[in-house]
CSV table of C-alpha atoms and ligand atoms in Angstrom, one decimal:
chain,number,residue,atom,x,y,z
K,1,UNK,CA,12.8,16.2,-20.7
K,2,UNK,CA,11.6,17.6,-17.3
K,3,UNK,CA,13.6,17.0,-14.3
K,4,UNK,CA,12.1,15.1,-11.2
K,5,UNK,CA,10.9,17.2,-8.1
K,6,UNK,CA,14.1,17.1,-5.9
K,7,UNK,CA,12.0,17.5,-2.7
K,8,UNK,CA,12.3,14.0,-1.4
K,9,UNK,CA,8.8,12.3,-0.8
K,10,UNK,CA,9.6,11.0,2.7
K,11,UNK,CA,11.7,12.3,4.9
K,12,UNK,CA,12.0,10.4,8.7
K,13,UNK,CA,14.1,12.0,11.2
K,14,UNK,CA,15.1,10.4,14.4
K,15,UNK,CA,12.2,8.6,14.5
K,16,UNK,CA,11.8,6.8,17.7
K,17,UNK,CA,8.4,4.5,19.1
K,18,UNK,CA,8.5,3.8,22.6
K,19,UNK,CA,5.9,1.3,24.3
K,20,UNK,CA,5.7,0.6,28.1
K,21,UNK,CA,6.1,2.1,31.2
K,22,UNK,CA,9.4,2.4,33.4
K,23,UNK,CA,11.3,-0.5,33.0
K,24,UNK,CA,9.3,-2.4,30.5
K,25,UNK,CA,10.1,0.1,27.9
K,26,UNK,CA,11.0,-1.0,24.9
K,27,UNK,CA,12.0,1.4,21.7
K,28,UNK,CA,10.2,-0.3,18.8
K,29,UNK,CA,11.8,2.1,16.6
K,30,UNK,CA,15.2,3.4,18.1
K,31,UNK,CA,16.2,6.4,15.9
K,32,UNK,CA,15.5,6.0,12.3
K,33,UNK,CA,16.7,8.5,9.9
K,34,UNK,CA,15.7,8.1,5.9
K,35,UNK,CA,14.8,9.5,2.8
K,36,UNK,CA,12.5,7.9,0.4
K,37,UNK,CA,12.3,9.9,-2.9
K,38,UNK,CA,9.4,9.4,-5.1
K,39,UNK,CA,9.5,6.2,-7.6
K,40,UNK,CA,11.6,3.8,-5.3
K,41,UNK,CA,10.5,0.4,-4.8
K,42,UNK,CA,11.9,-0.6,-1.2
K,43,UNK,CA,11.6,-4.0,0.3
K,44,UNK,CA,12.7,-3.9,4.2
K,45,UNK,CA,14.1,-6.9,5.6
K,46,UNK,CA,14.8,-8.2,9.3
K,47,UNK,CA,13.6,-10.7,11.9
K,48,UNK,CA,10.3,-10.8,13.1
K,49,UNK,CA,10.3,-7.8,16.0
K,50,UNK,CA,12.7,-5.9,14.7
K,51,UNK,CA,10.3,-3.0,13.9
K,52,UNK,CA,9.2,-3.5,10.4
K,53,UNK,CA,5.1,-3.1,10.5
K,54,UNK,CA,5.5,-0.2,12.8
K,55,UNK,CA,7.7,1.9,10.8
K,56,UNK,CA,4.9,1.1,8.3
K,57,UNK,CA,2.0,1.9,10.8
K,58,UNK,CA,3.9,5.5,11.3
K,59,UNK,CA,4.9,5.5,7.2
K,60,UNK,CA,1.0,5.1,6.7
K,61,UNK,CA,-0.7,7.6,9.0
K,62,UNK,CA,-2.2,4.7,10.9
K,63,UNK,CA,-0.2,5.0,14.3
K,64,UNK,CA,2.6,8.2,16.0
K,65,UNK,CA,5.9,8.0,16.8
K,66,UNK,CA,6.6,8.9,19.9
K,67,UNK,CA,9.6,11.3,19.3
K,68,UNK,CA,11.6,12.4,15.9
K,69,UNK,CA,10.0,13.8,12.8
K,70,UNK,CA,7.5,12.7,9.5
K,71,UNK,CA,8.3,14.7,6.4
K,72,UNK,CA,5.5,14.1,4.0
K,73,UNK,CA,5.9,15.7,0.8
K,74,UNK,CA,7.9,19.1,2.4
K,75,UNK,CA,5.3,18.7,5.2
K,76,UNK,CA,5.7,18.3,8.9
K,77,UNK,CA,2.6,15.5,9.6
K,78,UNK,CA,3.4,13.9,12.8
K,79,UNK,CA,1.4,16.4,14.6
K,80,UNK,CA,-1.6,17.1,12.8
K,81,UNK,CA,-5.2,15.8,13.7
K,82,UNK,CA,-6.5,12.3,13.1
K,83,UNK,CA,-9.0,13.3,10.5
K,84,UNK,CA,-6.1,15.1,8.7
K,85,UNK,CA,-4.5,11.6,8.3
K,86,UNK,CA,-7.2,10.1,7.2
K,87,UNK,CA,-7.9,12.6,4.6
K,88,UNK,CA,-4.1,12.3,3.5
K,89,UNK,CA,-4.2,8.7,3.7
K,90,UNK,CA,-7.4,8.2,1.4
K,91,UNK,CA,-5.7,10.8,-1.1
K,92,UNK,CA,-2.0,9.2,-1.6
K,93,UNK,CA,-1.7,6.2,0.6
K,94,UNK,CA,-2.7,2.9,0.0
K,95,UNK,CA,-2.0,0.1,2.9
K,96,UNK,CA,-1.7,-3.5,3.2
K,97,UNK,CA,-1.9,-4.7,6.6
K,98,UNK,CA,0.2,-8.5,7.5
K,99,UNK,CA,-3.4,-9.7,8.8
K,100,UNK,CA,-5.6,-8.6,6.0
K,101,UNK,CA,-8.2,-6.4,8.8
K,102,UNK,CA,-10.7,-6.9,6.2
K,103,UNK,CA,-14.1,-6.3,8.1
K,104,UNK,CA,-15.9,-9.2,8.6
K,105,UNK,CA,-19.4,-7.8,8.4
K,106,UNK,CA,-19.4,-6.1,5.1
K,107,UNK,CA,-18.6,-8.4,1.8
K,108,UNK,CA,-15.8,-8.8,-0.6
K,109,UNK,CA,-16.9,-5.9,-2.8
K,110,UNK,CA,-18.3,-3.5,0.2
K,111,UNK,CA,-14.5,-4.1,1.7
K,112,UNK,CA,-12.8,-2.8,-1.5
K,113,UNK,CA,-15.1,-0.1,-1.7
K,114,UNK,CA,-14.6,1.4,1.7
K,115,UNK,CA,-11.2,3.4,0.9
K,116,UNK,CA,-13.4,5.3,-1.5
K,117,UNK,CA,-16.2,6.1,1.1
K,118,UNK,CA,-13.6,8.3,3.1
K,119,UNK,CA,-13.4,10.4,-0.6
K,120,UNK,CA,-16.8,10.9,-1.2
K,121,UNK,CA,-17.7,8.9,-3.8
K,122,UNK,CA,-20.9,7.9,-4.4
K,123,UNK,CA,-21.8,3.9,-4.0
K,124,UNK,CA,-23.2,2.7,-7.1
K,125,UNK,CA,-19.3,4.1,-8.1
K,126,UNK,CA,-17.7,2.8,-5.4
K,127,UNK,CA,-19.1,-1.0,-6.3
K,128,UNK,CA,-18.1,-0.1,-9.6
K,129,UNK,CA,-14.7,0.9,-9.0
K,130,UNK,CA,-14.4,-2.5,-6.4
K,131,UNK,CA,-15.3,-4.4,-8.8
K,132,UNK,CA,-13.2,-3.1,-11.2
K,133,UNK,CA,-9.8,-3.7,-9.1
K,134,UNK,CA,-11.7,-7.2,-7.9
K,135,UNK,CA,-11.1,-8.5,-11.5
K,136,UNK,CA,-7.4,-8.1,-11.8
K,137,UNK,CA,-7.1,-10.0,-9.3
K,138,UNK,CA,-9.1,-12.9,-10.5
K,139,UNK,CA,-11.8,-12.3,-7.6
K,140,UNK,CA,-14.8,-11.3,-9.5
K,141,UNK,CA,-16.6,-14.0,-8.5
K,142,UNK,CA,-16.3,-13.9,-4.8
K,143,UNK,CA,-17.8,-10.5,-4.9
K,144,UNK,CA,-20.7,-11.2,-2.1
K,145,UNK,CA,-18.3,-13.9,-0.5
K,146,UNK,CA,-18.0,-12.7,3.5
K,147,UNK,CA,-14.0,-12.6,4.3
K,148,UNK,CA,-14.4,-15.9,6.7
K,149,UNK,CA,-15.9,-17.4,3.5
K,150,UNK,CA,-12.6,-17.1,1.9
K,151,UNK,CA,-9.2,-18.5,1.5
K,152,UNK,CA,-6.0,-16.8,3.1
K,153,UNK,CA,-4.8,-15.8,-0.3
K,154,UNK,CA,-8.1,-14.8,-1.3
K,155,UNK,CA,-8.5,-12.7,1.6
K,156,UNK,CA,-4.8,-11.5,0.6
K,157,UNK,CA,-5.8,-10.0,-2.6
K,158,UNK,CA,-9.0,-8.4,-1.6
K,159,UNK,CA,-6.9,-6.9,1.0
K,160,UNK,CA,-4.3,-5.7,-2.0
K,161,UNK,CA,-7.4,-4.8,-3.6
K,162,UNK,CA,-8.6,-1.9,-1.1
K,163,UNK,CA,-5.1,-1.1,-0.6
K,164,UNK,CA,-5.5,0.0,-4.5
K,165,UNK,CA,-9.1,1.0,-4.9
K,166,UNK,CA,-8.3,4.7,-4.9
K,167,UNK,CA,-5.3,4.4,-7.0
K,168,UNK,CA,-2.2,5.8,-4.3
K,169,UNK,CA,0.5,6.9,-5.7
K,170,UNK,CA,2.2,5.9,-2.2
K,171,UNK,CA,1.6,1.9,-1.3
K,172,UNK,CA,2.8,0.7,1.8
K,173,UNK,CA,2.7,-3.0,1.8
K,174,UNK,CA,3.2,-6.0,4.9
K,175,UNK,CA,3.9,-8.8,3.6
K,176,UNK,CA,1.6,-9.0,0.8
K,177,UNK,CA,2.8,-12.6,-0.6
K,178,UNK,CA,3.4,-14.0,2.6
K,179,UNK,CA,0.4,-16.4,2.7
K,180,UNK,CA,0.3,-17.1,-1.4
K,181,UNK,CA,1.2,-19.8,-2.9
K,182,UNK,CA,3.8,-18.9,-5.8
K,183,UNK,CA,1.2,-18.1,-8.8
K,184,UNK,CA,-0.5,-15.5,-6.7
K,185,UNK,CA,2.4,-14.1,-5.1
K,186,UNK,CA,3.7,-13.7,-9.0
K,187,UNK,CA,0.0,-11.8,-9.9
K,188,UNK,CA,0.7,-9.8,-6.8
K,189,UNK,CA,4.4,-9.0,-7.6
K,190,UNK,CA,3.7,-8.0,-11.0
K,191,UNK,CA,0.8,-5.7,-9.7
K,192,UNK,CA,3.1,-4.0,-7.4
K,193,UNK,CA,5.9,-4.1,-9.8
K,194,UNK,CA,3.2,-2.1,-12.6
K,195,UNK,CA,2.4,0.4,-10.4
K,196,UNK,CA,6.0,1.2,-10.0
K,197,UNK,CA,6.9,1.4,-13.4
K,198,UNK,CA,3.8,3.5,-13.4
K,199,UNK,CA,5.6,6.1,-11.1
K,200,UNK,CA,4.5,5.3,-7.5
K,201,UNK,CA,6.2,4.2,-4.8
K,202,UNK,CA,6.1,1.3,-3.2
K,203,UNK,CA,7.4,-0.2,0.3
K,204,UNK,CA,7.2,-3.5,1.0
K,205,UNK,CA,8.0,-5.5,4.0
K,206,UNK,CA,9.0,-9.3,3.2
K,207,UNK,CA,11.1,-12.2,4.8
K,208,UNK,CA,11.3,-13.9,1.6
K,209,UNK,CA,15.2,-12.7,-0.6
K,210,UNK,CA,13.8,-13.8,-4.2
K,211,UNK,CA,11.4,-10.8,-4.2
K,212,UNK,CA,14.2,-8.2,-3.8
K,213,UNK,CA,14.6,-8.5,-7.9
K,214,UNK,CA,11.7,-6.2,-8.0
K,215,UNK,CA,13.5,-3.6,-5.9
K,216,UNK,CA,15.3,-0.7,-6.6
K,217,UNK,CA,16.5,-0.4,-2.9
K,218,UNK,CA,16.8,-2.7,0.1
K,219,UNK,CA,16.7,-1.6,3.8
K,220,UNK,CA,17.8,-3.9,6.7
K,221,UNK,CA,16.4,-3.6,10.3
K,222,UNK,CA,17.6,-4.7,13.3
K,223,UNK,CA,16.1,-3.7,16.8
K,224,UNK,CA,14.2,-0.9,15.5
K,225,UNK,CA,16.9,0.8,13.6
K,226,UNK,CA,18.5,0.6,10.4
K,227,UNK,CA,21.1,-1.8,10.0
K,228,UNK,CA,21.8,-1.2,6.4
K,229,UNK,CA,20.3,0.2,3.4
K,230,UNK,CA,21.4,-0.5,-0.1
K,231,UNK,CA,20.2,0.9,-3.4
K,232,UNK,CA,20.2,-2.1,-6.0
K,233,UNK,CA,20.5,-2.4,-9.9
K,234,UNK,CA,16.9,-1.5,-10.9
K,235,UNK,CA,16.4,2.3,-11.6
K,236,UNK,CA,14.0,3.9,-9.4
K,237,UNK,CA,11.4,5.0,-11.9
K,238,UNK,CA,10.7,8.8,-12.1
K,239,UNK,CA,8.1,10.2,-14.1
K,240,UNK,CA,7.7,13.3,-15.2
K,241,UNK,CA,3.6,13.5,-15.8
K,242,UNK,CA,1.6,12.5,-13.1
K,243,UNK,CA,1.0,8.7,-12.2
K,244,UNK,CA,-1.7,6.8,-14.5
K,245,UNK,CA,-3.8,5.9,-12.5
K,246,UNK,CA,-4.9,1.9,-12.5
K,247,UNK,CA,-8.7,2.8,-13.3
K,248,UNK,CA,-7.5,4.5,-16.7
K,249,UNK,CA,-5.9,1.5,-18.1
K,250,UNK,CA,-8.0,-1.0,-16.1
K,251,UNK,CA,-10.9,0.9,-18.3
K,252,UNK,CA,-9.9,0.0,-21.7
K,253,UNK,CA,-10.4,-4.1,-21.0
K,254,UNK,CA,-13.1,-4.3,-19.0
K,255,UNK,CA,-16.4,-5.5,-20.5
K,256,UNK,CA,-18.2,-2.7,-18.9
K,257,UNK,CA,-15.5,0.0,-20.8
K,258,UNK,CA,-15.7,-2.1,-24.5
K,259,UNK,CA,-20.1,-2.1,-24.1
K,260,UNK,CA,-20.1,1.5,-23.2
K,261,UNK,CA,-17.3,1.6,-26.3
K,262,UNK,CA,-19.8,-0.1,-28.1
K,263,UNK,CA,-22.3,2.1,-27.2
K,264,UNK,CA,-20.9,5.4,-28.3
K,265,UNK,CA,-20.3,3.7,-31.8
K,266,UNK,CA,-23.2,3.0,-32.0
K,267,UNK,CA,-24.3,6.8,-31.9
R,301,LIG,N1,1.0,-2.3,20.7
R,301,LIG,C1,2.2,-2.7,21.1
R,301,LIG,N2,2.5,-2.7,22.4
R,301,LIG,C2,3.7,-3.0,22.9
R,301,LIG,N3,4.7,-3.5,22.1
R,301,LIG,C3,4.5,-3.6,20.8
R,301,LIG,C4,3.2,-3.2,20.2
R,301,LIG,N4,3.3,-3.3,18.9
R,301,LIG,C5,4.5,-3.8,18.7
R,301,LIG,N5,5.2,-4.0,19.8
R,301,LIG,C6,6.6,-4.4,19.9
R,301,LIG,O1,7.4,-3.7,19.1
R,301,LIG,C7,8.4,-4.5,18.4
R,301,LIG,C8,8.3,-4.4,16.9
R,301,LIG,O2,7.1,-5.0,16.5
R,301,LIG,P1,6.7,-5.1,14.9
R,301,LIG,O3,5.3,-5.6,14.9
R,301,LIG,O4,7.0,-3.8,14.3
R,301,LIG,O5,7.8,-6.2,14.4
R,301,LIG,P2,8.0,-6.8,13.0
R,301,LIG,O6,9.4,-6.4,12.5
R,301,LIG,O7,6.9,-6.3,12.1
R,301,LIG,O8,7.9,-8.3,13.2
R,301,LIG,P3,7.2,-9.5,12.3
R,301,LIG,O9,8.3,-9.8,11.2
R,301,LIG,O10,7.1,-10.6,13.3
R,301,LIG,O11,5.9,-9.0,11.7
R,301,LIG,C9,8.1,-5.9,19.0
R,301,LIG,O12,9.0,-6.2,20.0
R,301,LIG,C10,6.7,-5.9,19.5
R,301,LIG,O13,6.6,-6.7,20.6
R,302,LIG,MG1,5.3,-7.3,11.2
């Protein structure tokens, strides 16, 4: 059997956000220092303010620190360009933000799709793929919905969705059942909970306890630093081929795959 890589996939040093000016400044994040090795399924816990979605911002590429260091794979990225992020986010990282920021001009499938316009692929792909993902989660029918025409859990599942469109093997995650009712926090718990066993890692903020059964590790925060961090039963799960990625074995039920099966039997 081969061994796992032992360079850790995350590595945060010191990591410190500062906002405001003279005396109105306020560490958000006060000196956090953690390794996250590939295949862990984290949950971080801690009352609202304490710093949760803007270690997540900084974990995602979406916002800076202000001092400390971002180990990303063996590589230094605090410092390097905005477009660099973005090309590193639309390779590994997938996000799910705690208020959806789905964009309200563009449709239900056009918003799933977007991750993949950052990659280059082409659109009639792109809707294809979007729809794809759209189906798992029982959405296929509010393709050409607008978000405002939707329903908070609705609009919390296309927003899983494009967080998963372009199958990251990194998926950071805010809250993503915290406007569900329980059946489609359970579809969204199981998703996340597949794409672990899968190999990827996953990092998910929540306030609710009962969801730290799909964890392999728990992190507690408390004015923006770590108050404790605990590695649970569940094994982290470390593969030794690359990830599959959710479009492989999406393929084999969707109607589209079994026609196109269909069709090459038919040859
Ligand atoms: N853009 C900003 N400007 C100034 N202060 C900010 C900004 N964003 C966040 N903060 C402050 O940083 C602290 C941490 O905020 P953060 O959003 O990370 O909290 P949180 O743990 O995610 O809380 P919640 O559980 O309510 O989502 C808060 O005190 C917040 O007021
Ligand atoms: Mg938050």
């Amino acid at each position: 059997m081969a061994t796992a890589s032992p360079e850790p996939l995350i590595e945060l040093r010191n990591l410190v956000k500062r906002y405001g000016l003279g005396d109105a400044q306020h560490n958000a994040l006060d000196g956090v220092t953690l390794t996250i090795d590939r295949g862990e399924f984290i949950t971080i816990m801690g009352p609202s303010g304490c710093g949760k979605t803007t270690l997540l911002n900084i974990l995602g590429l979406l916002d800076r620190a202000t001092d400390g260091e971002y180990v990303l794979e063996g590589r230094t990225v605090q410092r390097l360009s905005n477009s660099a992020h973005a090309r590193i986010r639309s390779e590994k990282i997938g996000v799910v933000f705690q208020s959806f920021n789905l964009i309200n001009r563009l449709n239900v499938i056009e918003n799933v799709a977007l991750p993949l316009t950052y990659k280059g692929v082409r659109r009639t792909q792109r809707l294809e793929r979007a729809s794809e993902v759209l189906r798992t989660f029982h959405l296929n029918e509010r393709e050409y919905y607008l978000p405002w025409q939707l329903s908070g859990g609705q609009m919390q599942r296309v927003a899983i969705a494009r967080a998963l469109v372009n199958d990251p093997s990194i998926i950071l995650a805010d809250e993503p059942t915290g406007n569900l009712d329980s059946r489609s926090s359970h579809v969204i718990m199981e998703e996340l909970s597949d794409l672990h066993r899968r190999g990827n890692t996953i990092i998910m903020v929540t306030h609710n306890p009962t969801l730290i059964s799909y964890a392999t590790r728990v992190i507690h925060m408390l004015d923006g630093q770590i108050a404790t961090d605990t590695k649970t039963d569940r094994a982290p799960k470390r593969t030794t081929s690359s990830k599959i990625p959710l479009a492989a074995r999406r393929a084999k039920t969707t109607p589209k795959a079994a026609k196109s099966r269909k069709k090459g039997a038919k040859k």
